[in-house]
Amino acid sequence: MKSIDLKTWEVRAILAGCKAAALRAMKPQPESAYRVFDRHEDTRTFDLLCGKTFGGILCDFTQNFKAPYWPGDILCVRETFFEYRGRFYYKADGMHEALAKWGIHFKWSPSIHMPREAARIFLRVTDVRPQRLQDITEAQAKADGCGTFEEKIAGAPLEAFDLTAKAALKEIWDAVIKPKERGIYGWAANPWVWAIGFERTSEKEAKHESD
């Protein structure tokens, strides 16, 4: 079973039934790629067609990239959490104010540190494909959960959620990309991304399918 790290707003969108997709920047970025050329089920890879000038002549070549996930993979979601007396609490649940009133002192741990036994959300990958970020459709942006919640997300302005889902995605995307990396992975850079589709599954089914 693989894992996927999700932001707090993404977890809330999944719990609300409003998120069935995620975008992840391809790292490293393809060199001068302009379209998907082929897909290989056996190696879980994609060939991207690229163009480069050699000796004044424009030549095409392919680069092969391995997808982080593949249809049928089971993922456990890692999210921001903390553990108290053997119990796990999750930031997405919004219980921190109540916990503070109860006198429980805690410090959030980032999703990357969440142990497997703390996972409560499990996903089955239904689709994976590489594409340019700005080619995302309105339907894809809605599946990503954008525009679902009227709250400030990682620095994205509230006004973003009064826009189309794709416009909201642009605001959110740039808000979570580190400033020093926006020249490569920011919306204006139009990077290649992995578009990942998924559906929720139960913990029992996830463990059964992973055995």
mmCIF file with all atom_site columns, C-alpha atoms in Angstrom:
data_model
loop_
_atom_site.group_PDB
_atom_site.id
_atom_site.type_symbol
_atom_site.label_atom_id
_atom_site.label_alt_id
_atom_site.label_comp_id
_atom_site.label_asym_id
_atom_site.label_entity_id
_atom_site.label_seq_id
_atom_site.pdbx_PDB_ins_code
_atom_site.Cartn_x
_atom_site.Cartn_y
_atom_site.Cartn_z
_atom_site.occupancy
_atom_site.B_iso_or_equiv
_atom_site.pdbx_formal_charge
_atom_site.auth_seq_id
_atom_site.auth_comp_id
_atom_site.auth_asym_id
_atom_site.auth_atom_id
_atom_site.pdbx_PDB_model_num
ATOM 1   C CA . MET A 1 1   ? 0.000   0.000  0.000   1.00 0.00 ? 1   MET A CA 1
ATOM 2   C CA . LYS A 1 2   ? 1.348   3.421  -0.976  1.00 0.00 ? 2   LYS A CA 1
ATOM 3   C CA . SER A 1 3   ? 0.684   6.733  0.728   1.00 0.00 ? 3   SER A CA 1
ATOM 4   C CA . ILE A 1 4   ? -0.243  10.218 -0.463  1.00 0.00 ? 4   ILE A CA 1
ATOM 5   C CA . ASP A 1 5   ? 0.222   13.429 1.516   1.00 0.00 ? 5   ASP A CA 1
ATOM 6   C CA . LEU A 1 6   ? -2.752  15.790 1.429   1.00 0.00 ? 6   LEU A CA 1
ATOM 7   C CA . LYS A 1 7   ? -3.253  19.322 2.698   1.00 0.00 ? 7   LYS A CA 1
ATOM 8   C CA . THR A 1 8   ? -5.867  19.929 5.385   1.00 0.00 ? 8   THR A CA 1
ATOM 9   C CA . TRP A 1 9   ? -8.290  21.516 2.905   1.00 0.00 ? 9   TRP A CA 1
ATOM 10  C CA . GLU A 1 10  ? -7.913  18.502 0.607   1.00 0.00 ? 10  GLU A CA 1
ATOM 11  C CA . VAL A 1 11  ? -8.745  16.105 3.439   1.00 0.00 ? 11  VAL A CA 1
ATOM 12  C CA . ARG A 1 12  ? -11.847 18.136 4.285   1.00 0.00 ? 12  ARG A CA 1
ATOM 13  C CA . ALA A 1 13  ? -12.915 18.071 0.654   1.00 0.00 ? 13  ALA A CA 1
ATOM 14  C CA . ILE A 1 14  ? -12.567 14.278 0.549   1.00 0.00 ? 14  ILE A CA 1
ATOM 15  C CA . LEU A 1 15  ? -14.523 13.866 3.784   1.00 0.00 ? 15  LEU A CA 1
ATOM 16  C CA . ALA A 1 16  ? -17.250 16.079 2.301   1.00 0.00 ? 16  ALA A CA 1
ATOM 17  C CA . GLY A 1 17  ? -17.336 13.961 -0.849  1.00 0.00 ? 17  GLY A CA 1
ATOM 18  C CA . CYS A 1 18  ? -16.166 16.878 -2.996  1.00 0.00 ? 18  CYS A CA 1
ATOM 19  C CA . LYS A 1 19  ? -12.732 15.698 -4.061  1.00 0.00 ? 19  LYS A CA 1
ATOM 20  C CA . ALA A 1 20  ? -11.917 12.819 -6.412  1.00 0.00 ? 20  ALA A CA 1
ATOM 21  C CA . ALA A 1 21  ? -8.639  13.994 -7.939  1.00 0.00 ? 21  ALA A CA 1
ATOM 22  C CA . ALA A 1 22  ? -5.277  15.492 -7.093  1.00 0.00 ? 22  ALA A CA 1
ATOM 23  C CA . LEU A 1 23  ? -2.483  17.197 -8.995  1.00 0.00 ? 23  LEU A CA 1
ATOM 24  C CA . ARG A 1 24  ? 1.209   16.704 -8.335  1.00 0.00 ? 24  ARG A CA 1
ATOM 25  C CA . ALA A 1 25  ? 4.044   18.447 -10.159 1.00 0.00 ? 25  ALA A CA 1
ATOM 26  C CA . MET A 1 26  ? 6.298   16.130 -12.126 1.00 0.00 ? 26  MET A CA 1
ATOM 27  C CA . LYS A 1 27  ? 9.814   16.157 -10.678 1.00 0.00 ? 27  LYS A CA 1
ATOM 28  C CA . PRO A 1 28  ? 12.056  16.602 -12.499 1.00 0.00 ? 28  PRO A CA 1
ATOM 29  C CA . GLN A 1 29  ? 10.210  18.481 -15.207 1.00 0.00 ? 29  GLN A CA 1
ATOM 30  C CA . PRO A 1 30  ? 10.310  17.048 -18.745 1.00 0.00 ? 30  PRO A CA 1
ATOM 31  C CA . GLU A 1 31  ? 12.739  18.813 -21.064 1.00 0.00 ? 31  GLU A CA 1
ATOM 32  C CA . SER A 1 32  ? 10.996  20.655 -23.921 1.00 0.00 ? 32  SER A CA 1
ATOM 33  C CA . ALA A 1 33  ? 8.066   18.202 -23.868 1.00 0.00 ? 33  ALA A CA 1
ATOM 34  C CA . TYR A 1 34  ? 4.955   19.193 -25.797 1.00 0.00 ? 34  TYR A CA 1
ATOM 35  C CA . ARG A 1 35  ? 2.613   16.180 -25.736 1.00 0.00 ? 35  ARG A CA 1
ATOM 36  C CA . VAL A 1 36  ? 2.085   12.671 -24.406 1.00 0.00 ? 36  VAL A CA 1
ATOM 37  C CA . PHE A 1 37  ? 3.389   10.116 -26.885 1.00 0.00 ? 37  PHE A CA 1
ATOM 38  C CA . ASP A 1 38  ? 2.741   6.685  -25.357 1.00 0.00 ? 38  ASP A CA 1
ATOM 39  C CA . ARG A 1 39  ? 1.670   4.821  -22.226 1.00 0.00 ? 39  ARG A CA 1
ATOM 40  C CA . HIS A 1 40  ? 3.248   1.591  -20.960 1.00 0.00 ? 40  HIS A CA 1
ATOM 41  C CA . GLU A 1 41  ? 1.159   -0.576 -18.636 1.00 0.00 ? 41  GLU A CA 1
ATOM 42  C CA . ASP A 1 42  ? 3.967   -3.040 -17.912 1.00 0.00 ? 42  ASP A CA 1
ATOM 43  C CA . THR A 1 43  ? 6.396   -0.424 -16.612 1.00 0.00 ? 43  THR A CA 1
ATOM 44  C CA . ARG A 1 44  ? 3.826   2.107  -15.371 1.00 0.00 ? 44  ARG A CA 1
ATOM 45  C CA . THR A 1 45  ? 5.445   4.808  -17.435 1.00 0.00 ? 45  THR A CA 1
ATOM 46  C CA . PHE A 1 46  ? 4.606   7.427  -20.040 1.00 0.00 ? 46  PHE A CA 1
ATOM 47  C CA . ASP A 1 47  ? 6.650   8.637  -22.994 1.00 0.00 ? 47  ASP A CA 1
ATOM 48  C CA . LEU A 1 48  ? 6.477   12.381 -23.615 1.00 0.00 ? 48  LEU A CA 1
ATOM 49  C CA . LEU A 1 49  ? 7.340   13.742 -27.037 1.00 0.00 ? 49  LEU A CA 1
ATOM 50  C CA . CYS A 1 50  ? 9.925   16.512 -26.888 1.00 0.00 ? 50  CYS A CA 1
ATOM 51  C CA . GLY A 1 51  ? 11.487  18.841 -29.416 1.00 0.00 ? 51  GLY A CA 1
ATOM 52  C CA . LYS A 1 52  ? 15.024  20.193 -29.399 1.00 0.00 ? 52  LYS A CA 1
ATOM 53  C CA . THR A 1 53  ? 17.253  21.900 -31.950 1.00 0.00 ? 53  THR A CA 1
ATOM 54  C CA . PHE A 1 54  ? 20.459  20.122 -32.926 1.00 0.00 ? 54  PHE A CA 1
ATOM 55  C CA . GLY A 1 55  ? 22.739  21.862 -35.417 1.00 0.00 ? 55  GLY A CA 1
ATOM 56  C CA . GLY A 1 56  ? 19.944  24.155 -36.472 1.00 0.00 ? 56  GLY A CA 1
ATOM 57  C CA . ILE A 1 57  ? 17.566  21.272 -37.101 1.00 0.00 ? 57  ILE A CA 1
ATOM 58  C CA . LEU A 1 58  ? 14.512  20.702 -34.886 1.00 0.00 ? 58  LEU A CA 1
ATOM 59  C CA . CYS A 1 59  ? 14.417  17.065 -33.824 1.00 0.00 ? 59  CYS A CA 1
ATOM 60  C CA . ASP A 1 60  ? 11.857  15.085 -31.861 1.00 0.00 ? 60  ASP A CA 1
ATOM 61  C CA . PHE A 1 61  ? 12.758  12.636 -29.128 1.00 0.00 ? 61  PHE A CA 1
ATOM 62  C CA . THR A 1 62  ? 10.952  10.986 -26.235 1.00 0.00 ? 62  THR A CA 1
ATOM 63  C CA . GLN A 1 63  ? 11.506  11.037 -22.496 1.00 0.00 ? 63  GLN A CA 1
ATOM 64  C CA . ASN A 1 64  ? 10.177  8.260  -20.302 1.00 0.00 ? 64  ASN A CA 1
ATOM 65  C CA . PHE A 1 65  ? 8.639   9.062  -16.915 1.00 0.00 ? 65  PHE A CA 1
ATOM 66  C CA . LYS A 1 66  ? 7.430   6.666  -14.244 1.00 0.00 ? 66  LYS A CA 1
ATOM 67  C CA . ALA A 1 67  ? 4.065   7.555  -12.731 1.00 0.00 ? 67  ALA A CA 1
ATOM 68  C CA . PRO A 1 68  ? 3.942   7.903  -8.933  1.00 0.00 ? 68  PRO A CA 1
ATOM 69  C CA . TYR A 1 69  ? 0.723   5.859  -8.835  1.00 0.00 ? 69  TYR A CA 1
ATOM 70  C CA . TRP A 1 70  ? -1.196  3.615  -11.237 1.00 0.00 ? 70  TRP A CA 1
ATOM 71  C CA . PRO A 1 71  ? -4.875  2.672  -11.644 1.00 0.00 ? 71  PRO A CA 1
ATOM 72  C CA . GLY A 1 72  ? -5.730  0.034  -9.076  1.00 0.00 ? 72  GLY A CA 1
ATOM 73  C CA . ASP A 1 73  ? -3.180  1.207  -6.504  1.00 0.00 ? 73  ASP A CA 1
ATOM 74  C CA . ILE A 1 74  ? -4.475  1.582  -2.955  1.00 0.00 ? 74  ILE A CA 1
ATOM 75  C CA . LEU A 1 75  ? -3.350  4.709  -1.115  1.00 0.00 ? 75  LEU A CA 1
ATOM 76  C CA . CYS A 1 76  ? -3.518  5.611  2.532   1.00 0.00 ? 76  CYS A CA 1
ATOM 77  C CA . VAL A 1 77  ? -3.857  9.345  3.120   1.00 0.00 ? 77  VAL A CA 1
ATOM 78  C CA . ARG A 1 78  ? -1.317  11.056 5.340   1.00 0.00 ? 78  ARG A CA 1
ATOM 79  C CA . GLU A 1 79  ? -2.540  14.272 6.935   1.00 0.00 ? 79  GLU A CA 1
ATOM 80  C CA . THR A 1 80  ? -1.568  16.773 9.634   1.00 0.00 ? 80  THR A CA 1
ATOM 81  C CA . PHE A 1 81  ? -2.137  15.156 13.043  1.00 0.00 ? 81  PHE A CA 1
ATOM 82  C CA . PHE A 1 82  ? -1.022  14.738 16.614  1.00 0.00 ? 82  PHE A CA 1
ATOM 83  C CA . GLU A 1 83  ? -1.110  11.828 19.020  1.00 0.00 ? 83  GLU A CA 1
ATOM 84  C CA . TYR A 1 84  ? -2.342  12.088 22.614  1.00 0.00 ? 84  TYR A CA 1
ATOM 85  C CA . ARG A 1 85  ? -2.432  9.139  24.974  1.00 0.00 ? 85  ARG A CA 1
ATOM 86  C CA . GLY A 1 86  ? -2.509  6.631  22.158  1.00 0.00 ? 86  GLY A CA 1
ATOM 87  C CA . ARG A 1 87  ? -5.236  8.392  20.206  1.00 0.00 ? 87  ARG A CA 1
ATOM 88  C CA . PHE A 1 88  ? -4.785  10.270 16.947  1.00 0.00 ? 88  PHE A CA 1
ATOM 89  C CA . TYR A 1 89  ? -6.347  13.663 16.272  1.00 0.00 ? 89  TYR A CA 1
ATOM 90  C CA . TYR A 1 90  ? -6.519  15.322 12.851  1.00 0.00 ? 90  TYR A CA 1
ATOM 91  C CA . LYS A 1 91  ? -6.305  19.002 11.972  1.00 0.00 ? 91  LYS A CA 1
ATOM 92  C CA . ALA A 1 92  ? -8.943  18.584 9.259   1.00 0.00 ? 92  ALA A CA 1
ATOM 93  C CA . ASP A 1 93  ? -11.534 17.799 11.947  1.00 0.00 ? 93  ASP A CA 1
ATOM 94  C CA . GLY A 1 94  ? -11.160 21.284 13.458  1.00 0.00 ? 94  GLY A CA 1
ATOM 95  C CA . MET A 1 95  ? -11.115 20.001 17.032  1.00 0.00 ? 95  MET A CA 1
ATOM 96  C CA . HIS A 1 96  ? -8.036  21.938 18.184  1.00 0.00 ? 96  HIS A CA 1
ATOM 97  C CA . GLU A 1 97  ? -10.052 24.738 19.824  1.00 0.00 ? 97  GLU A CA 1
ATOM 98  C CA . ALA A 1 98  ? -12.075 22.230 21.840  1.00 0.00 ? 98  ALA A CA 1
ATOM 99  C CA . LEU A 1 99  ? -8.939  20.308 22.784  1.00 0.00 ? 99  LEU A CA 1
ATOM 100 C CA . ALA A 1 100 ? -7.304  23.519 23.979  1.00 0.00 ? 100 ALA A CA 1
ATOM 101 C CA . LYS A 1 101 ? -10.355 24.265 26.161  1.00 0.00 ? 101 LYS A CA 1
ATOM 102 C CA . TRP A 1 102 ? -10.026 20.799 27.645  1.00 0.00 ? 102 TRP A CA 1
ATOM 103 C CA . GLY A 1 103 ? -6.466  21.630 28.651  1.00 0.00 ? 103 GLY A CA 1
ATOM 104 C CA . ILE A 1 104 ? -4.884  19.264 26.144  1.00 0.00 ? 104 ILE A CA 1
ATOM 105 C CA . HIS A 1 105 ? -1.636  20.750 24.900  1.00 0.00 ? 105 HIS A CA 1
ATOM 106 C CA . PHE A 1 106 ? -0.469  19.573 21.532  1.00 0.00 ? 106 PHE A CA 1
ATOM 107 C CA . LYS A 1 107 ? 1.729   20.380 18.558  1.00 0.00 ? 107 LYS A CA 1
ATOM 108 C CA . TRP A 1 108 ? 0.700   19.436 15.038  1.00 0.00 ? 108 TRP A CA 1
ATOM 109 C CA . SER A 1 109 ? 2.906   16.959 13.232  1.00 0.00 ? 109 SER A CA 1
ATOM 110 C CA . PRO A 1 110 ? 3.193   17.278 9.429   1.00 0.00 ? 110 PRO A CA 1
ATOM 111 C CA . SER A 1 111 ? 1.592   14.632 7.269   1.00 0.00 ? 111 SER A CA 1
ATOM 112 C CA . ILE A 1 112 ? 4.942   13.204 6.203   1.00 0.00 ? 112 ILE A CA 1
ATOM 113 C CA . HIS A 1 113 ? 5.466   11.993 9.790   1.00 0.00 ? 113 HIS A CA 1
ATOM 114 C CA . MET A 1 114 ? 2.089   10.286 10.152  1.00 0.00 ? 114 MET A CA 1
ATOM 115 C CA . PRO A 1 115 ? 2.461   6.545  10.870  1.00 0.00 ? 115 PRO A CA 1
ATOM 116 C CA . ARG A 1 116 ? 0.517   4.036  8.786   1.00 0.00 ? 116 ARG A CA 1
ATOM 117 C CA . GLU A 1 117 ? -1.625  2.981  11.755  1.00 0.00 ? 117 GLU A CA 1
ATOM 118 C CA . ALA A 1 118 ? -2.969  6.538  12.040  1.00 0.00 ? 118 ALA A CA 1
ATOM 119 C CA . ALA A 1 119 ? -4.428  6.507  8.521   1.00 0.00 ? 119 ALA A CA 1
ATOM 120 C CA . ARG A 1 120 ? -8.218  6.820  8.417   1.00 0.00 ? 120 ARG A CA 1
ATOM 121 C CA . ILE A 1 121 ? -8.802  7.600  4.727   1.00 0.00 ? 121 ILE A CA 1
ATOM 122 C CA . PHE A 1 122 ? -8.050  5.123  1.950   1.00 0.00 ? 122 PHE A CA 1
ATOM 123 C CA . LEU A 1 123 ? -8.241  5.730  -1.788  1.00 0.00 ? 123 LEU A CA 1
ATOM 124 C CA . ARG A 1 124 ? -8.243  3.564  -4.904  1.00 0.00 ? 124 ARG A CA 1
ATOM 125 C CA . VAL A 1 125 ? -6.522  5.159  -7.899  1.00 0.00 ? 125 VAL A CA 1
ATOM 126 C CA . THR A 1 126 ? -8.791  5.199  -10.959 1.00 0.00 ? 126 THR A CA 1
ATOM 127 C CA . ASP A 1 127 ? -6.730  7.230  -13.429 1.00 0.00 ? 127 ASP A CA 1
ATOM 128 C CA . VAL A 1 128 ? -3.249  8.705  -13.840 1.00 0.00 ? 128 VAL A CA 1
ATOM 129 C CA . ARG A 1 129 ? -1.966  10.838 -16.687 1.00 0.00 ? 129 ARG A CA 1
ATOM 130 C CA . PRO A 1 130 ? 0.621   13.570 -17.314 1.00 0.00 ? 130 PRO A CA 1
ATOM 131 C CA . GLN A 1 131 ? -0.529  16.936 -18.625 1.00 0.00 ? 131 GLN A CA 1
ATOM 132 C CA . ARG A 1 132 ? 0.294   20.623 -18.531 1.00 0.00 ? 132 ARG A CA 1
ATOM 133 C CA . LEU A 1 133 ? -1.088  22.443 -15.513 1.00 0.00 ? 133 LEU A CA 1
ATOM 134 C CA . GLN A 1 134 ? -2.895  25.141 -17.469 1.00 0.00 ? 134 GLN A CA 1
ATOM 135 C CA . ASP A 1 135 ? -4.631  22.483 -19.596 1.00 0.00 ? 135 ASP A CA 1
ATOM 136 C CA . ILE A 1 136 ? -6.686  21.445 -16.573 1.00 0.00 ? 136 ILE A CA 1
ATOM 137 C CA . THR A 1 137 ? -10.387 21.647 -17.417 1.00 0.00 ? 137 THR A CA 1
ATOM 138 C CA . GLU A 1 138 ? -13.121 23.157 -15.279 1.00 0.00 ? 138 GLU A CA 1
ATOM 139 C CA . ALA A 1 139 ? -14.419 19.634 -14.589 1.00 0.00 ? 139 ALA A CA 1
ATOM 140 C CA . GLN A 1 140 ? -10.976 18.509 -13.441 1.00 0.00 ? 140 GLN A CA 1
ATOM 141 C CA . ALA A 1 141 ? -10.635 21.538 -11.163 1.00 0.00 ? 141 ALA A CA 1
ATOM 142 C CA . LYS A 1 142 ? -14.015 20.773 -9.611  1.00 0.00 ? 142 LYS A CA 1
ATOM 143 C CA . ALA A 1 143 ? -12.972 17.138 -9.076  1.00 0.00 ? 143 ALA A CA 1
ATOM 144 C CA . ASP A 1 144 ? -9.880  18.488 -7.336  1.00 0.00 ? 144 ASP A CA 1
ATOM 145 C CA . GLY A 1 145 ? -12.192 20.135 -4.804  1.00 0.00 ? 145 GLY A CA 1
ATOM 146 C CA . CYS A 1 146 ? -11.387 23.725 -5.741  1.00 0.00 ? 146 CYS A CA 1
ATOM 147 C CA . GLY A 1 147 ? -13.959 26.323 -4.820  1.00 0.00 ? 147 GLY A CA 1
ATOM 148 C CA . THR A 1 148 ? -15.626 23.926 -2.381  1.00 0.00 ? 148 THR A CA 1
ATOM 149 C CA . PHE A 1 149 ? -14.849 25.672 0.883   1.00 0.00 ? 149 PHE A CA 1
ATOM 150 C CA . GLU A 1 150 ? -15.171 29.359 1.683   1.00 0.00 ? 150 GLU A CA 1
ATOM 151 C CA . GLU A 1 151 ? -12.060 29.602 3.816   1.00 0.00 ? 151 GLU A CA 1
ATOM 152 C CA . LYS A 1 152 ? -8.536  30.878 3.470   1.00 0.00 ? 152 LYS A CA 1
ATOM 153 C CA . ILE A 1 153 ? -6.318  28.052 2.260   1.00 0.00 ? 153 ILE A CA 1
ATOM 154 C CA . ALA A 1 154 ? -2.553  28.315 2.632   1.00 0.00 ? 154 ALA A CA 1
ATOM 155 C CA . GLY A 1 155 ? -2.554  31.999 1.759   1.00 0.00 ? 155 GLY A CA 1
ATOM 156 C CA . ALA A 1 156 ? -5.061  31.832 -1.088  1.00 0.00 ? 156 ALA A CA 1
ATOM 157 C CA . PRO A 1 157 ? -7.443  34.835 -0.946  1.00 0.00 ? 157 PRO A CA 1
ATOM 158 C CA . LEU A 1 158 ? -11.059 34.264 -0.038  1.00 0.00 ? 158 LEU A CA 1
ATOM 159 C CA . GLU A 1 159 ? -12.024 35.805 -3.357  1.00 0.00 ? 159 GLU A CA 1
ATOM 160 C CA . ALA A 1 160 ? -10.596 32.718 -5.075  1.00 0.00 ? 160 ALA A CA 1
ATOM 161 C CA . PHE A 1 161 ? -13.651 30.786 -4.012  1.00 0.00 ? 161 PHE A CA 1
ATOM 162 C CA . ASP A 1 162 ? -16.005 33.166 -5.787  1.00 0.00 ? 162 ASP A CA 1
ATOM 163 C CA . LEU A 1 163 ? -14.281 32.390 -9.098  1.00 0.00 ? 163 LEU A CA 1
ATOM 164 C CA . THR A 1 164 ? -14.559 29.425 -11.413 1.00 0.00 ? 164 THR A CA 1
ATOM 165 C CA . ALA A 1 165 ? -13.043 26.202 -10.093 1.00 0.00 ? 165 ALA A CA 1
ATOM 166 C CA . LYS A 1 166 ? -10.092 26.558 -12.487 1.00 0.00 ? 166 LYS A CA 1
ATOM 167 C CA . ALA A 1 167 ? -9.443  30.133 -11.366 1.00 0.00 ? 167 ALA A CA 1
ATOM 168 C CA . ALA A 1 168 ? -9.621  28.996 -7.750  1.00 0.00 ? 168 ALA A CA 1
ATOM 169 C CA . LEU A 1 169 ? -7.152  26.218 -8.554  1.00 0.00 ? 169 LEU A CA 1
ATOM 170 C CA . LYS A 1 170 ? -4.715  28.807 -9.932  1.00 0.00 ? 170 LYS A CA 1
ATOM 171 C CA . GLU A 1 171 ? -4.870  30.795 -6.684  1.00 0.00 ? 171 GLU A CA 1
ATOM 172 C CA . ILE A 1 172 ? -4.501  27.733 -4.479  1.00 0.00 ? 172 ILE A CA 1
ATOM 173 C CA . TRP A 1 173 ? -1.730  26.212 -6.577  1.00 0.00 ? 173 TRP A CA 1
ATOM 174 C CA . ASP A 1 174 ? 0.487   29.288 -6.340  1.00 0.00 ? 174 ASP A CA 1
ATOM 175 C CA . ALA A 1 175 ? -0.277  29.645 -2.631  1.00 0.00 ? 175 ALA A CA 1
ATOM 176 C CA . VAL A 1 176 ? 1.174   26.230 -1.781  1.00 0.00 ? 176 VAL A CA 1
ATOM 177 C CA . ILE A 1 177 ? 4.215   26.400 -4.088  1.00 0.00 ? 177 ILE A CA 1
ATOM 178 C CA . LYS A 1 178 ? 7.327   27.761 -2.364  1.00 0.00 ? 178 LYS A CA 1
ATOM 179 C CA . PRO A 1 179 ? 8.169   31.243 -3.694  1.00 0.00 ? 179 PRO A CA 1
ATOM 180 C CA . LYS A 1 180 ? 11.647  30.160 -4.803  1.00 0.00 ? 180 LYS A CA 1
ATOM 181 C CA . GLU A 1 181 ? 10.118  27.304 -6.861  1.00 0.00 ? 181 GLU A CA 1
ATOM 182 C CA . ARG A 1 182 ? 7.355   29.252 -8.617  1.00 0.00 ? 182 ARG A CA 1
ATOM 183 C CA . GLY A 1 183 ? 9.592   29.906 -11.602 1.00 0.00 ? 183 GLY A CA 1
ATOM 184 C CA . ILE A 1 184 ? 9.550   26.138 -12.237 1.00 0.00 ? 184 ILE A CA 1
ATOM 185 C CA . TYR A 1 185 ? 6.336   24.865 -10.676 1.00 0.00 ? 185 TYR A CA 1
ATOM 186 C CA . GLY A 1 186 ? 4.110   27.963 -10.399 1.00 0.00 ? 186 GLY A CA 1
ATOM 187 C CA . TRP A 1 187 ? 0.965   28.419 -12.478 1.00 0.00 ? 187 TRP A CA 1
ATOM 188 C CA . ALA A 1 188 ? 2.630   30.898 -14.858 1.00 0.00 ? 188 ALA A CA 1
ATOM 189 C CA . ALA A 1 189 ? 5.413   28.374 -15.543 1.00 0.00 ? 189 ALA A CA 1
ATOM 190 C CA . ASN A 1 190 ? 2.745   25.919 -16.734 1.00 0.00 ? 190 ASN A CA 1
ATOM 191 C CA . PRO A 1 191 ? 4.608   22.846 -15.486 1.00 0.00 ? 191 PRO A CA 1
ATOM 192 C CA . TRP A 1 192 ? 3.835   19.255 -16.343 1.00 0.00 ? 192 TRP A CA 1
ATOM 193 C CA . VAL A 1 193 ? 1.786   17.599 -13.604 1.00 0.00 ? 193 VAL A CA 1
ATOM 194 C CA . TRP A 1 194 ? 0.446   14.191 -12.733 1.00 0.00 ? 194 TRP A CA 1
ATOM 195 C CA . ALA A 1 195 ? -3.364  14.270 -12.791 1.00 0.00 ? 195 ALA A CA 1
ATOM 196 C CA . ILE A 1 196 ? -4.481  11.547 -10.380 1.00 0.00 ? 196 ILE A CA 1
ATOM 197 C CA . GLY A 1 197 ? -8.086  10.374 -10.127 1.00 0.00 ? 197 GLY A CA 1
ATOM 198 C CA . PHE A 1 198 ? -9.319  8.276  -7.220  1.00 0.00 ? 198 PHE A CA 1
ATOM 199 C CA . GLU A 1 199 ? -12.298 7.004  -5.265  1.00 0.00 ? 199 GLU A CA 1
ATOM 200 C CA . ARG A 1 200 ? -12.680 6.292  -1.574  1.00 0.00 ? 200 ARG A CA 1
ATOM 201 C CA . THR A 1 201 ? -12.539 2.755  -0.289  1.00 0.00 ? 201 THR A CA 1
ATOM 202 C CA . SER A 1 202 ? -12.879 1.271  3.184   1.00 0.00 ? 202 SER A CA 1
ATOM 203 C CA . GLU A 1 203 ? -9.942  0.339  5.371   1.00 0.00 ? 203 GLU A CA 1
ATOM 204 C CA . LYS A 1 204 ? -11.059 -3.296 5.237   1.00 0.00 ? 204 LYS A CA 1
ATOM 205 C CA . GLU A 1 205 ? -11.148 -3.318 1.431   1.00 0.00 ? 205 GLU A CA 1
ATOM 206 C CA . ALA A 1 206 ? -7.857  -1.423 1.244   1.00 0.00 ? 206 ALA A CA 1
ATOM 207 C CA . LYS A 1 207 ? -6.059  -3.929 3.429   1.00 0.00 ? 207 LYS A CA 1
ATOM 208 C CA . HIS A 1 208 ? -7.645  -6.862 1.598   1.00 0.00 ? 208 HIS A CA 1
ATOM 209 C CA . GLU A 1 209 ? -6.609  -5.569 -1.822  1.00 0.00 ? 209 GLU A CA 1
ATOM 210 C CA . SER A 1 210 ? -3.106  -4.770 -0.589  1.00 0.00 ? 210 SER A CA 1
ATOM 211 C CA . ASP A 1 211 ? -2.481  -8.271 0.808   1.00 0.00 ? 211 ASP A CA 1
#
